[in-house]
mmCIF file with all atom_site columns, C-alpha atoms in Angstrom:
data_model
loop_
_atom_site.group_PDB
_atom_site.id
_atom_site.type_symbol
_atom_site.label_atom_id
_atom_site.label_alt_id
_atom_site.label_comp_id
_atom_site.label_asym_id
_atom_site.label_entity_id
_atom_site.label_seq_id
_atom_site.pdbx_PDB_ins_code
_atom_site.Cartn_x
_atom_site.Cartn_y
_atom_site.Cartn_z
_atom_site.occupancy
_atom_site.B_iso_or_equiv
_atom_site.pdbx_formal_charge
_atom_site.auth_seq_id
_atom_site.auth_comp_id
_atom_site.auth_asym_id
_atom_site.auth_atom_id
_atom_site.pdbx_PDB_model_num
ATOM 1   C CA . MET A 1 1   ? -12.481 54.360  -48.917 1.00 0.00 ? 172 MET A CA 1
ATOM 2   C CA . ARG A 1 2   ? -12.657 56.940  -51.684 1.00 0.00 ? 173 ARG A CA 1
ATOM 3   C CA . PHE A 1 3   ? -12.697 60.734  -51.468 1.00 0.00 ? 174 PHE A CA 1
ATOM 4   C CA . PRO A 1 4   ? -14.307 61.931  -54.686 1.00 0.00 ? 175 PRO A CA 1
ATOM 5   C CA . LEU A 1 5   ? -13.357 65.520  -53.985 1.00 0.00 ? 176 LEU A CA 1
ATOM 6   C CA . PHE A 1 6   ? -9.678  64.662  -54.369 1.00 0.00 ? 177 PHE A CA 1
ATOM 7   C CA . HIS A 1 7   ? -10.301 62.697  -57.566 1.00 0.00 ? 178 HIS A CA 1
ATOM 8   C CA . SER A 1 8   ? -11.703 65.620  -59.538 1.00 0.00 ? 179 SER A CA 1
ATOM 9   C CA . ARG A 1 9   ? -9.915  68.576  -61.022 1.00 0.00 ? 180 ARG A CA 1
ATOM 10  C CA . ASN A 1 10  ? -12.308 70.988  -59.339 1.00 0.00 ? 181 ASN A CA 1
ATOM 11  C CA . GLY A 1 11  ? -11.700 69.422  -55.937 1.00 0.00 ? 182 GLY A CA 1
ATOM 12  C CA . LEU A 1 12  ? -7.933  69.507  -56.365 1.00 0.00 ? 183 LEU A CA 1
ATOM 13  C CA . ARG A 1 13  ? -8.079  73.108  -57.571 1.00 0.00 ? 184 ARG A CA 1
ATOM 14  C CA . PHE A 1 14  ? -10.203 74.063  -54.544 1.00 0.00 ? 185 PHE A CA 1
ATOM 15  C CA . TYR A 1 15  ? -7.716  72.657  -52.042 1.00 0.00 ? 186 TYR A CA 1
ATOM 16  C CA . LEU A 1 16  ? -4.782  74.099  -53.947 1.00 0.00 ? 187 LEU A CA 1
ATOM 17  C CA . LEU A 1 17  ? -6.308  77.582  -53.981 1.00 0.00 ? 188 LEU A CA 1
ATOM 18  C CA . ARG A 1 18  ? -7.265  77.314  -50.341 1.00 0.00 ? 189 ARG A CA 1
ATOM 19  C CA . GLY A 1 19  ? -3.729  76.286  -49.446 1.00 0.00 ? 190 GLY A CA 1
ATOM 20  C CA . ILE A 1 20  ? -2.313  79.235  -51.365 1.00 0.00 ? 191 ILE A CA 1
ATOM 21  C CA . ALA A 1 21  ? -4.772  81.636  -49.725 1.00 0.00 ? 192 ALA A CA 1
ATOM 22  C CA . LEU A 1 22  ? -3.947  80.337  -46.247 1.00 0.00 ? 193 LEU A CA 1
ATOM 23  C CA . SER A 1 23  ? -0.224  80.619  -46.965 1.00 0.00 ? 194 SER A CA 1
ATOM 24  C CA . ILE A 1 24  ? -0.633  84.231  -48.081 1.00 0.00 ? 195 ILE A CA 1
ATOM 25  C CA . LEU A 1 25  ? -2.672  85.038  -44.979 1.00 0.00 ? 196 LEU A CA 1
ATOM 26  C CA . LEU A 1 26  ? -0.017  83.426  -42.784 1.00 0.00 ? 197 LEU A CA 1
ATOM 27  C CA . VAL A 1 27  ? 2.759   85.445  -44.425 1.00 0.00 ? 198 VAL A CA 1
ATOM 28  C CA . LEU A 1 28  ? 0.758   88.664  -44.045 1.00 0.00 ? 199 LEU A CA 1
ATOM 29  C CA . ALA A 1 29  ? 0.042   87.884  -40.386 1.00 0.00 ? 200 ALA A CA 1
ATOM 30  C CA . VAL A 1 30  ? 3.719   87.224  -39.658 1.00 0.00 ? 201 VAL A CA 1
ATOM 31  C CA . PHE A 1 31  ? 4.752   90.380  -41.508 1.00 0.00 ? 202 PHE A CA 1
ATOM 32  C CA . ALA A 1 32  ? 2.173   92.474  -39.643 1.00 0.00 ? 203 ALA A CA 1
ATOM 33  C CA . GLY A 1 33  ? 3.505   91.045  -36.389 1.00 0.00 ? 204 GLY A CA 1
ATOM 34  C CA . ASN A 1 34  ? 7.006   91.996  -37.460 1.00 0.00 ? 205 ASN A CA 1
ATOM 35  C CA . VAL A 1 35  ? 5.955   95.570  -38.200 1.00 0.00 ? 206 VAL A CA 1
ATOM 36  C CA . TRP A 1 36  ? 4.575   95.844  -34.686 1.00 0.00 ? 207 TRP A CA 1
ATOM 37  C CA . GLN A 1 37  ? 7.657   94.196  -33.168 1.00 0.00 ? 208 GLN A CA 1
ATOM 38  C CA . VAL A 1 38  ? 10.054  96.480  -35.051 1.00 0.00 ? 209 VAL A CA 1
ATOM 39  C CA . TYR A 1 39  ? 8.032   99.556  -34.071 1.00 0.00 ? 210 TYR A CA 1
ATOM 40  C CA . ARG A 1 40  ? 7.657   98.541  -30.414 1.00 0.00 ? 211 ARG A CA 1
ATOM 41  C CA . THR A 1 41  ? 11.305  97.576  -29.954 1.00 0.00 ? 212 THR A CA 1
ATOM 42  C CA . GLY A 1 42  ? 12.470  100.777 -31.610 1.00 0.00 ? 213 GLY A CA 1
ATOM 43  C CA . ASN A 1 43  ? 10.362  102.918 -29.308 1.00 0.00 ? 214 ASN A CA 1
ATOM 44  C CA . GLN A 1 44  ? 11.042  101.176 -26.023 1.00 0.00 ? 215 GLN A CA 1
ATOM 45  C CA . THR A 1 45  ? 13.304  102.881 -23.505 1.00 0.00 ? 216 THR A CA 1
ATOM 46  C CA . LEU A 1 46  ? 16.217  101.143 -21.849 1.00 0.00 ? 217 LEU A CA 1
ATOM 47  C CA . PRO A 1 47  ? 15.317  100.726 -18.152 1.00 0.00 ? 218 PRO A CA 1
ATOM 48  C CA . ALA A 1 48  ? 16.983  103.383 -16.016 1.00 0.00 ? 219 ALA A CA 1
ATOM 49  C CA . ALA A 1 49  ? 18.720  100.766 -13.887 1.00 0.00 ? 220 ALA A CA 1
ATOM 50  C CA . ALA A 1 50  ? 19.950  98.681  -16.826 1.00 0.00 ? 221 ALA A CA 1
ATOM 51  C CA . THR A 1 51  ? 23.704  98.169  -16.972 1.00 0.00 ? 222 THR A CA 1
ATOM 52  C CA . ALA A 1 52  ? 25.966  95.782  -18.862 1.00 0.00 ? 223 ALA A CA 1
ATOM 53  C CA . ASP A 1 53  ? 29.600  94.887  -19.257 1.00 0.00 ? 224 ASP A CA 1
ATOM 54  C CA . ALA A 1 54  ? 29.797  96.522  -22.685 1.00 0.00 ? 225 ALA A CA 1
ATOM 55  C CA . ALA A 1 55  ? 27.937  98.507  -25.316 1.00 0.00 ? 226 ALA A CA 1
ATOM 56  C CA . VAL A 1 56  ? 28.104  96.960  -28.787 1.00 0.00 ? 227 VAL A CA 1
ATOM 57  C CA . VAL A 1 57  ? 27.930  99.466  -31.640 1.00 0.00 ? 228 VAL A CA 1
ATOM 58  C CA . LEU A 1 58  ? 26.553  97.890  -34.804 1.00 0.00 ? 229 LEU A CA 1
ATOM 59  C CA . GLY A 1 59  ? 28.509  98.937  -37.853 1.00 0.00 ? 230 GLY A CA 1
ATOM 60  C CA . ALA A 1 60  ? 27.414  101.578 -40.336 1.00 0.00 ? 231 ALA A CA 1
ATOM 61  C CA . ALA A 1 61  ? 29.052  103.434 -43.194 1.00 0.00 ? 232 ALA A CA 1
ATOM 62  C CA . ALA A 1 62  ? 32.277  105.368 -42.755 1.00 0.00 ? 233 ALA A CA 1
ATOM 63  C CA . TRP A 1 63  ? 33.208  108.152 -45.161 1.00 0.00 ? 234 TRP A CA 1
ATOM 64  C CA . ASN A 1 64  ? 36.847  109.100 -45.761 1.00 0.00 ? 235 ASN A CA 1
ATOM 65  C CA . LYS A 1 65  ? 37.936  107.833 -42.314 1.00 0.00 ? 236 LYS A CA 1
ATOM 66  C CA . GLN A 1 66  ? 35.023  109.637 -40.677 1.00 0.00 ? 237 GLN A CA 1
ATOM 67  C CA . PRO A 1 67  ? 31.808  108.087 -39.348 1.00 0.00 ? 238 PRO A CA 1
ATOM 68  C CA . SER A 1 68  ? 28.706  108.711 -41.431 1.00 0.00 ? 239 SER A CA 1
ATOM 69  C CA . PRO A 1 69  ? 25.858  110.570 -39.673 1.00 0.00 ? 240 PRO A CA 1
ATOM 70  C CA . VAL A 1 70  ? 24.137  107.248 -38.881 1.00 0.00 ? 241 VAL A CA 1
ATOM 71  C CA . PHE A 1 71  ? 27.325  105.713 -37.476 1.00 0.00 ? 242 PHE A CA 1
ATOM 72  C CA . LEU A 1 72  ? 28.146  108.876 -35.524 1.00 0.00 ? 243 LEU A CA 1
ATOM 73  C CA . GLU A 1 73  ? 24.775  108.733 -33.742 1.00 0.00 ? 244 GLU A CA 1
ATOM 74  C CA . ARG A 1 74  ? 25.471  105.148 -32.684 1.00 0.00 ? 245 ARG A CA 1
ATOM 75  C CA . ILE A 1 75  ? 28.993  105.914 -31.505 1.00 0.00 ? 246 ILE A CA 1
ATOM 76  C CA . ASN A 1 76  ? 27.908  108.952 -29.488 1.00 0.00 ? 247 ASN A CA 1
ATOM 77  C CA . HIS A 1 77  ? 25.114  106.981 -27.836 1.00 0.00 ? 248 HIS A CA 1
ATOM 78  C CA . ALA A 1 78  ? 27.545  104.240 -26.806 1.00 0.00 ? 249 ALA A CA 1
ATOM 79  C CA . ILE A 1 79  ? 29.929  106.873 -25.433 1.00 0.00 ? 250 ILE A CA 1
ATOM 80  C CA . ALA A 1 80  ? 27.050  108.393 -23.440 1.00 0.00 ? 251 ALA A CA 1
ATOM 81  C CA . LEU A 1 81  ? 26.285  104.961 -21.949 1.00 0.00 ? 252 LEU A CA 1
ATOM 82  C CA . TYR A 1 82  ? 29.956  104.593 -21.020 1.00 0.00 ? 253 TYR A CA 1
ATOM 83  C CA . GLN A 1 83  ? 30.230  108.060 -19.512 1.00 0.00 ? 254 GLN A CA 1
ATOM 84  C CA . SER A 1 84  ? 27.108  107.472 -17.414 1.00 0.00 ? 255 SER A CA 1
ATOM 85  C CA . HIS A 1 85  ? 28.736  104.277 -16.045 1.00 0.00 ? 256 HIS A CA 1
ATOM 86  C CA . ARG A 1 86  ? 26.088  101.995 -17.538 1.00 0.00 ? 257 ARG A CA 1
ATOM 87  C CA . VAL A 1 87  ? 28.712  100.014 -19.453 1.00 0.00 ? 258 VAL A CA 1
ATOM 88  C CA . GLY A 1 88  ? 32.366  99.364  -18.771 1.00 0.00 ? 259 GLY A CA 1
ATOM 89  C CA . LYS A 1 89  ? 33.542  98.872  -22.337 1.00 0.00 ? 260 LYS A CA 1
ATOM 90  C CA . ILE A 1 90  ? 32.588  99.773  -25.902 1.00 0.00 ? 261 ILE A CA 1
ATOM 91  C CA . VAL A 1 91  ? 32.753  97.188  -28.685 1.00 0.00 ? 262 VAL A CA 1
ATOM 92  C CA . PHE A 1 92  ? 32.904  98.398  -32.288 1.00 0.00 ? 263 PHE A CA 1
ATOM 93  C CA . THR A 1 93  ? 31.929  96.189  -35.206 1.00 0.00 ? 264 THR A CA 1
ATOM 94  C CA . GLY A 1 94  ? 32.165  96.388  -38.967 1.00 0.00 ? 265 GLY A CA 1
ATOM 95  C CA . GLY A 1 95  ? 34.584  95.741  -41.783 1.00 0.00 ? 266 GLY A CA 1
ATOM 96  C CA . THR A 1 96  ? 34.985  97.636  -45.030 1.00 0.00 ? 267 THR A CA 1
ATOM 97  C CA . PRO A 1 97  ? 33.076  97.328  -48.316 1.00 0.00 ? 268 PRO A CA 1
ATOM 98  C CA . LYS A 1 98  ? 36.258  97.782  -50.347 1.00 0.00 ? 269 LYS A CA 1
ATOM 99  C CA . LYS A 1 99  ? 39.874  96.770  -49.807 1.00 0.00 ? 270 LYS A CA 1
ATOM 100 C CA . GLY A 1 100 ? 42.129  99.671  -48.854 1.00 0.00 ? 271 GLY A CA 1
ATOM 101 C CA . TYR A 1 101 ? 39.474  101.586 -46.946 1.00 0.00 ? 272 TYR A CA 1
ATOM 102 C CA . MET A 1 102 ? 39.515  101.965 -43.168 1.00 0.00 ? 273 MET A CA 1
ATOM 103 C CA . THR A 1 103 ? 37.127  99.569  -41.467 1.00 0.00 ? 274 THR A CA 1
ATOM 104 C CA . GLU A 1 104 ? 34.005  100.830 -39.743 1.00 0.00 ? 275 GLU A CA 1
ATOM 105 C CA . ALA A 1 105 ? 35.241  99.434  -36.434 1.00 0.00 ? 276 ALA A CA 1
ATOM 106 C CA . GLU A 1 106 ? 38.566  101.270 -36.723 1.00 0.00 ? 277 GLU A CA 1
ATOM 107 C CA . VAL A 1 107 ? 36.809  104.536 -37.572 1.00 0.00 ? 278 VAL A CA 1
ATOM 108 C CA . GLY A 1 108 ? 34.613  104.100 -34.497 1.00 0.00 ? 279 GLY A CA 1
ATOM 109 C CA . ARG A 1 109 ? 37.580  103.198 -32.296 1.00 0.00 ? 280 ARG A CA 1
ATOM 110 C CA . ARG A 1 110 ? 39.579  106.268 -33.347 1.00 0.00 ? 281 ARG A CA 1
ATOM 111 C CA . TYR A 1 111 ? 36.623  108.564 -32.776 1.00 0.00 ? 282 TYR A CA 1
ATOM 112 C CA . ALA A 1 112 ? 36.049  107.122 -29.292 1.00 0.00 ? 283 ALA A CA 1
ATOM 113 C CA . LEU A 1 113 ? 39.722  107.559 -28.401 1.00 0.00 ? 284 LEU A CA 1
ATOM 114 C CA . LYS A 1 114 ? 39.494  111.234 -29.381 1.00 0.00 ? 285 LYS A CA 1
ATOM 115 C CA . GLN A 1 115 ? 36.504  111.566 -27.051 1.00 0.00 ? 286 GLN A CA 1
ATOM 116 C CA . GLY A 1 116 ? 38.604  110.342 -24.137 1.00 0.00 ? 287 GLY A CA 1
ATOM 117 C CA . ILE A 1 117 ? 37.571  106.682 -23.952 1.00 0.00 ? 288 ILE A CA 1
ATOM 118 C CA . PRO A 1 118 ? 40.606  104.693 -22.697 1.00 0.00 ? 289 PRO A CA 1
ATOM 119 C CA . ALA A 1 119 ? 42.035  102.254 -25.240 1.00 0.00 ? 290 ALA A CA 1
ATOM 120 C CA . LYS A 1 120 ? 41.857  99.433  -22.673 1.00 0.00 ? 291 LYS A CA 1
ATOM 121 C CA . ASN A 1 121 ? 38.078  99.797  -22.611 1.00 0.00 ? 292 ASN A CA 1
ATOM 122 C CA . ILE A 1 122 ? 37.603  99.600  -26.380 1.00 0.00 ? 293 ILE A CA 1
ATOM 123 C CA . LEU A 1 123 ? 37.188  96.277  -28.174 1.00 0.00 ? 294 LEU A CA 1
ATOM 124 C CA . PHE A 1 124 ? 36.507  95.707  -31.857 1.00 0.00 ? 295 PHE A CA 1
ATOM 125 C CA . GLU A 1 125 ? 36.084  93.240  -34.691 1.00 0.00 ? 296 GLU A CA 1
ATOM 126 C CA . ASN A 1 126 ? 36.733  94.494  -38.199 1.00 0.00 ? 297 ASN A CA 1
ATOM 127 C CA . THR A 1 127 ? 35.742  91.753  -40.637 1.00 0.00 ? 298 THR A CA 1
ATOM 128 C CA . SER A 1 128 ? 31.925  91.699  -40.549 1.00 0.00 ? 299 SER A CA 1
ATOM 129 C CA . ARG A 1 129 ? 29.750  92.888  -43.429 1.00 0.00 ? 300 ARG A CA 1
ATOM 130 C CA . ASN A 1 130 ? 26.232  92.712  -41.977 1.00 0.00 ? 301 ASN A CA 1
ATOM 131 C CA . THR A 1 131 ? 24.281  92.658  -38.715 1.00 0.00 ? 302 THR A CA 1
ATOM 132 C CA . TYR A 1 132 ? 24.473  88.894  -38.256 1.00 0.00 ? 303 TYR A CA 1
ATOM 133 C CA . GLU A 1 133 ? 28.245  88.905  -38.736 1.00 0.00 ? 304 GLU A CA 1
ATOM 134 C CA . ASN A 1 134 ? 28.581  91.932  -36.412 1.00 0.00 ? 305 ASN A CA 1
ATOM 135 C CA . LEU A 1 135 ? 27.133  89.913  -33.556 1.00 0.00 ? 306 LEU A CA 1
ATOM 136 C CA . ARG A 1 136 ? 28.531  86.513  -34.470 1.00 0.00 ? 307 ARG A CA 1
ATOM 137 C CA . ASN A 1 137 ? 32.090  87.804  -34.797 1.00 0.00 ? 308 ASN A CA 1
ATOM 138 C CA . ILE A 1 138 ? 32.150  89.500  -31.402 1.00 0.00 ? 309 ILE A CA 1
ATOM 139 C CA . LYS A 1 139 ? 31.279  86.314  -29.486 1.00 0.00 ? 310 LYS A CA 1
ATOM 140 C CA . PRO A 1 140 ? 34.875  85.075  -29.074 1.00 0.00 ? 311 PRO A CA 1
ATOM 141 C CA . ILE A 1 141 ? 36.032  88.624  -28.326 1.00 0.00 ? 312 ILE A CA 1
ATOM 142 C CA . LEU A 1 142 ? 33.450  89.016  -25.571 1.00 0.00 ? 313 LEU A CA 1
ATOM 143 C CA . ARG A 1 143 ? 34.377  85.636  -24.130 1.00 0.00 ? 314 ARG A CA 1
ATOM 144 C CA . ALA A 1 144 ? 38.102  86.424  -24.174 1.00 0.00 ? 315 ALA A CA 1
ATOM 145 C CA . ASN A 1 145 ? 37.498  89.686  -22.298 1.00 0.00 ? 316 ASN A CA 1
ATOM 146 C CA . SER A 1 146 ? 35.025  88.285  -19.730 1.00 0.00 ? 317 SER A CA 1
ATOM 147 C CA . VAL A 1 147 ? 32.136  90.318  -21.140 1.00 0.00 ? 318 VAL A CA 1
ATOM 148 C CA . ASP A 1 148 ? 28.985  88.473  -20.088 1.00 0.00 ? 319 ASP A CA 1
ATOM 149 C CA . SER A 1 149 ? 26.316  91.081  -20.846 1.00 0.00 ? 320 SER A CA 1
ATOM 150 C CA . ILE A 1 150 ? 25.931  93.678  -23.573 1.00 0.00 ? 321 ILE A CA 1
ATOM 151 C CA . ILE A 1 151 ? 23.738  96.563  -24.657 1.00 0.00 ? 322 ILE A CA 1
ATOM 152 C CA . ILE A 1 152 ? 23.344  96.655  -28.437 1.00 0.00 ? 323 ILE A CA 1
ATOM 153 C CA . VAL A 1 153 ? 23.301  100.191 -29.832 1.00 0.00 ? 324 VAL A CA 1
ATOM 154 C CA . SER A 1 154 ? 21.753  101.067 -33.178 1.00 0.00 ? 325 SER A CA 1
ATOM 155 C CA . ASP A 1 155 ? 18.982  103.031 -34.882 1.00 0.00 ? 326 ASP A CA 1
ATOM 156 C CA . PRO A 1 156 ? 15.520  102.380 -33.401 1.00 0.00 ? 327 PRO A CA 1
ATOM 157 C CA . TYR A 1 157 ? 14.019  100.214 -36.152 1.00 0.00 ? 328 TYR A CA 1
ATOM 158 C CA . HIS A 1 158 ? 17.212  98.163  -36.542 1.00 0.00 ? 329 HIS A CA 1
ATOM 159 C CA . LEU A 1 159 ? 17.008  96.804  -33.010 1.00 0.00 ? 330 LEU A CA 1
ATOM 160 C CA . ALA A 1 160 ? 14.276  94.159  -33.361 1.00 0.00 ? 331 ALA A CA 1
ATOM 161 C CA . ARG A 1 161 ? 16.323  92.228  -35.908 1.00 0.00 ? 332 ARG A CA 1
ATOM 162 C CA . ALA A 1 162 ? 19.507  92.703  -33.900 1.00 0.00 ? 333 ALA A CA 1
ATOM 163 C CA . GLN A 1 163 ? 17.733  91.423  -30.790 1.00 0.00 ? 334 GLN A CA 1
ATOM 164 C CA . ALA A 1 164 ? 16.448  88.340  -32.638 1.00 0.00 ? 335 ALA A CA 1
ATOM 165 C CA . ILE A 1 165 ? 19.938  87.559  -33.923 1.00 0.00 ? 336 ILE A CA 1
ATOM 166 C CA . ALA A 1 166 ? 21.489  88.072  -30.484 1.00 0.00 ? 337 ALA A CA 1
ATOM 167 C CA . ARG A 1 167 ? 18.933  85.714  -28.968 1.00 0.00 ? 338 ARG A CA 1
ATOM 168 C CA . ASP A 1 168 ? 19.708  83.023  -31.544 1.00 0.00 ? 339 ASP A CA 1
ATOM 169 C CA . LEU A 1 169 ? 23.429  83.458  -30.847 1.00 0.00 ? 340 LEU A CA 1
ATOM 170 C CA . ASP A 1 170 ? 22.833  83.053  -27.090 1.00 0.00 ? 341 ASP A CA 1
ATOM 171 C CA . LEU A 1 171 ? 24.081  86.543  -26.293 1.00 0.00 ? 342 LEU A CA 1
ATOM 172 C CA . ASN A 1 172 ? 22.914  88.128  -23.037 1.00 0.00 ? 343 ASN A CA 1
ATOM 173 C CA . ALA A 1 173 ? 21.783  91.357  -24.656 1.00 0.00 ? 344 ALA A CA 1
ATOM 174 C CA . GLU A 1 174 ? 19.623  94.396  -24.051 1.00 0.00 ? 345 GLU A CA 1
ATOM 175 C CA . VAL A 1 175 ? 19.048  96.941  -26.804 1.00 0.00 ? 346 VAL A CA 1
ATOM 176 C CA . SER A 1 176 ? 19.203  100.723 -26.738 1.00 0.00 ? 347 SER A CA 1
ATOM 177 C CA . ALA A 1 177 ? 18.135  102.995 -29.578 1.00 0.00 ? 348 ALA A CA 1
ATOM 178 C CA . THR A 1 178 ? 19.970  106.138 -30.548 1.00 0.00 ? 349 THR A CA 1
ATOM 179 C CA . PRO A 1 179 ? 17.993  109.120 -29.206 1.00 0.00 ? 350 PRO A CA 1
ATOM 180 C CA . THR A 1 180 ? 18.146  110.806 -32.608 1.00 0.00 ? 351 THR A CA 1
ATOM 181 C CA . THR A 1 181 ? 18.294  109.334 -36.099 1.00 0.00 ? 352 THR A CA 1
ATOM 182 C CA . ARG A 1 182 ? 18.566  110.572 -39.677 1.00 0.00 ? 353 ARG A CA 1
ATOM 183 C CA . PHE A 1 183 ? 15.384  108.586 -40.381 1.00 0.00 ? 354 PHE A CA 1
ATOM 184 C CA . ASP A 1 184 ? 13.228  111.199 -38.609 1.00 0.00 ? 355 ASP A CA 1
ATOM 185 C CA . ALA A 1 185 ? 11.239  112.302 -41.661 1.00 0.00 ? 356 ALA A CA 1
ATOM 186 C CA . ARG A 1 186 ? 7.912   110.482 -41.913 1.00 0.00 ? 357 ARG A CA 1
ATOM 187 C CA . GLU A 1 187 ? 8.632   109.081 -45.376 1.00 0.00 ? 358 GLU A CA 1
ATOM 188 C CA . LYS A 1 188 ? 12.104  107.842 -44.403 1.00 0.00 ? 359 LYS A CA 1
ATOM 189 C CA . LYS A 1 189 ? 10.807  106.448 -41.127 1.00 0.00 ? 360 LYS A CA 1
ATOM 190 C CA . GLY A 1 190 ? 8.037   104.518 -42.890 1.00 0.00 ? 361 GLY A CA 1
ATOM 191 C CA . ARG A 1 191 ? 10.458  103.141 -45.477 1.00 0.00 ? 362 ARG A CA 1
ATOM 192 C CA . PHE A 1 192 ? 12.934  102.087 -42.772 1.00 0.00 ? 363 PHE A CA 1
ATOM 193 C CA . LEU A 1 193 ? 10.151  100.434 -40.750 1.00 0.00 ? 364 LEU A CA 1
ATOM 194 C CA . PHE A 1 194 ? 8.998   98.448  -43.793 1.00 0.00 ? 365 PHE A CA 1
ATOM 195 C CA . GLN A 1 195 ? 12.561  97.534  -44.760 1.00 0.00 ? 366 GLN A CA 1
ATOM 196 C CA . GLU A 1 196 ? 13.475  96.239  -41.311 1.00 0.00 ? 367 GLU A CA 1
ATOM 197 C CA . SER A 1 197 ? 10.179  94.332  -41.005 1.00 0.00 ? 368 SER A CA 1
ATOM 198 C CA . TYR A 1 198 ? 10.973  92.637  -44.315 1.00 0.00 ? 369 TYR A CA 1
ATOM 199 C CA . LEU A 1 199 ? 14.576  91.859  -43.319 1.00 0.00 ? 370 LEU A CA 1
ATOM 200 C CA . LEU A 1 200 ? 13.361  90.442  -40.008 1.00 0.00 ? 371 LEU A CA 1
ATOM 201 C CA . PHE A 1 201 ? 10.936  88.220  -41.937 1.00 0.00 ? 372 PHE A CA 1
ATOM 202 C CA . LEU A 1 202 ? 13.747  86.967  -44.193 1.00 0.00 ? 373 LEU A CA 1
ATOM 203 C CA . TYR A 1 203 ? 15.917  86.253  -41.162 1.00 0.00 ? 374 TYR A CA 1
ATOM 204 C CA . GLN A 1 204 ? 13.083  84.374  -39.456 1.00 0.00 ? 375 GLN A CA 1
ATOM 205 C CA . PHE A 1 205 ? 12.372  82.352  -42.603 1.00 0.00 ? 376 PHE A CA 1
ATOM 206 C CA . GLU A 1 206 ? 16.026  81.351  -42.919 1.00 0.00 ? 377 GLU A CA 1
ATOM 207 C CA . SER A 1 207 ? 16.286  80.604  -39.198 1.00 0.00 ? 378 SER A CA 1
ATOM 208 C CA . TRP A 1 208 ? 13.145  78.448  -39.205 1.00 0.00 ? 379 TRP A CA 1
ATOM 209 C CA . GLY A 1 209 ? 14.418  76.628  -42.293 1.00 0.00 ? 380 GLY A CA 1
ATOM 210 C CA . ASP A 1 210 ? 17.723  75.868  -40.571 1.00 0.00 ? 381 ASP A CA 1
ATOM 211 C CA . ARG A 1 211 ? 15.936  74.534  -37.506 1.00 0.00 ? 382 ARG A CA 1
ATOM 212 C CA . ILE A 1 212 ? 13.650  72.310  -39.560 1.00 0.00 ? 383 ILE A CA 1
ATOM 213 C CA . TRP A 1 213 ? 16.620  70.972  -41.505 1.00 0.00 ? 384 TRP A CA 1
ATOM 214 C CA . ASP A 1 214 ? 18.550  70.319  -38.268 1.00 0.00 ? 385 ASP A CA 1
ATOM 215 C CA . TRP A 1 215 ? 15.558  68.413  -36.896 1.00 0.00 ? 386 TRP A CA 1
ATOM 216 C CA . ILE A 1 216 ? 15.274  66.355  -40.083 1.00 0.00 ? 387 ILE A CA 1
ATOM 217 C CA . THR A 1 217 ? 18.974  65.477  -40.097 1.00 0.00 ? 388 THR A CA 1
ATOM 218 C CA . ARG A 1 218 ? 18.893  64.509  -36.423 1.00 0.00 ? 389 ARG A CA 1
ATOM 219 C CA . ASN A 1 219 ? 15.786  62.371  -36.722 1.00 0.00 ? 390 ASN A CA 1
ATOM 220 C CA . GLY A 1 220 ? 16.061  61.161  -40.285 1.00 0.00 ? 391 GLY A CA 1
#
């Protein structure tokens, strides 16, 4: 049986263009969904009754052994969760971009100690360089300290990606946005929303690719 449409250049071009158009529409639909997910997650409120074993502070820049404004907001929010008895420990994450500089986690730990948080209730990992490594590297630390549930603390629009990563890592995690953020200006907020939607898309693409490859290798 012959299909003339496939045996002509015009027919092949038609199906090729249609495939490209459908692919573009699919990408746009996924990206639009991500924008909504990032926005919704960033604006949701942690349930009043929500508690966890620990608050996990995602790393951010540290300047001259001091937390940057973004990092300071995250640290203070985690301390507030601790002081309101919603978490029993605080976990700091983050390495350093350059050898010889104090790690983000150590900067956070020292600040928390100065605010009266007992050293026994502070955990940290200080080798990660990005959000995925933040959460991956704390898994053995949580396990070793019998921490079964966490509340991830970060800027509002960062949380959707953090939540997706935590889910893929099988972490029992809620998320809680900092009540204030340096990305308050409309232009900065829009840029941050777009950036995180794009980064979430890249993470999803890589994650889906890994799953497809795992399926192929298992069934090949």
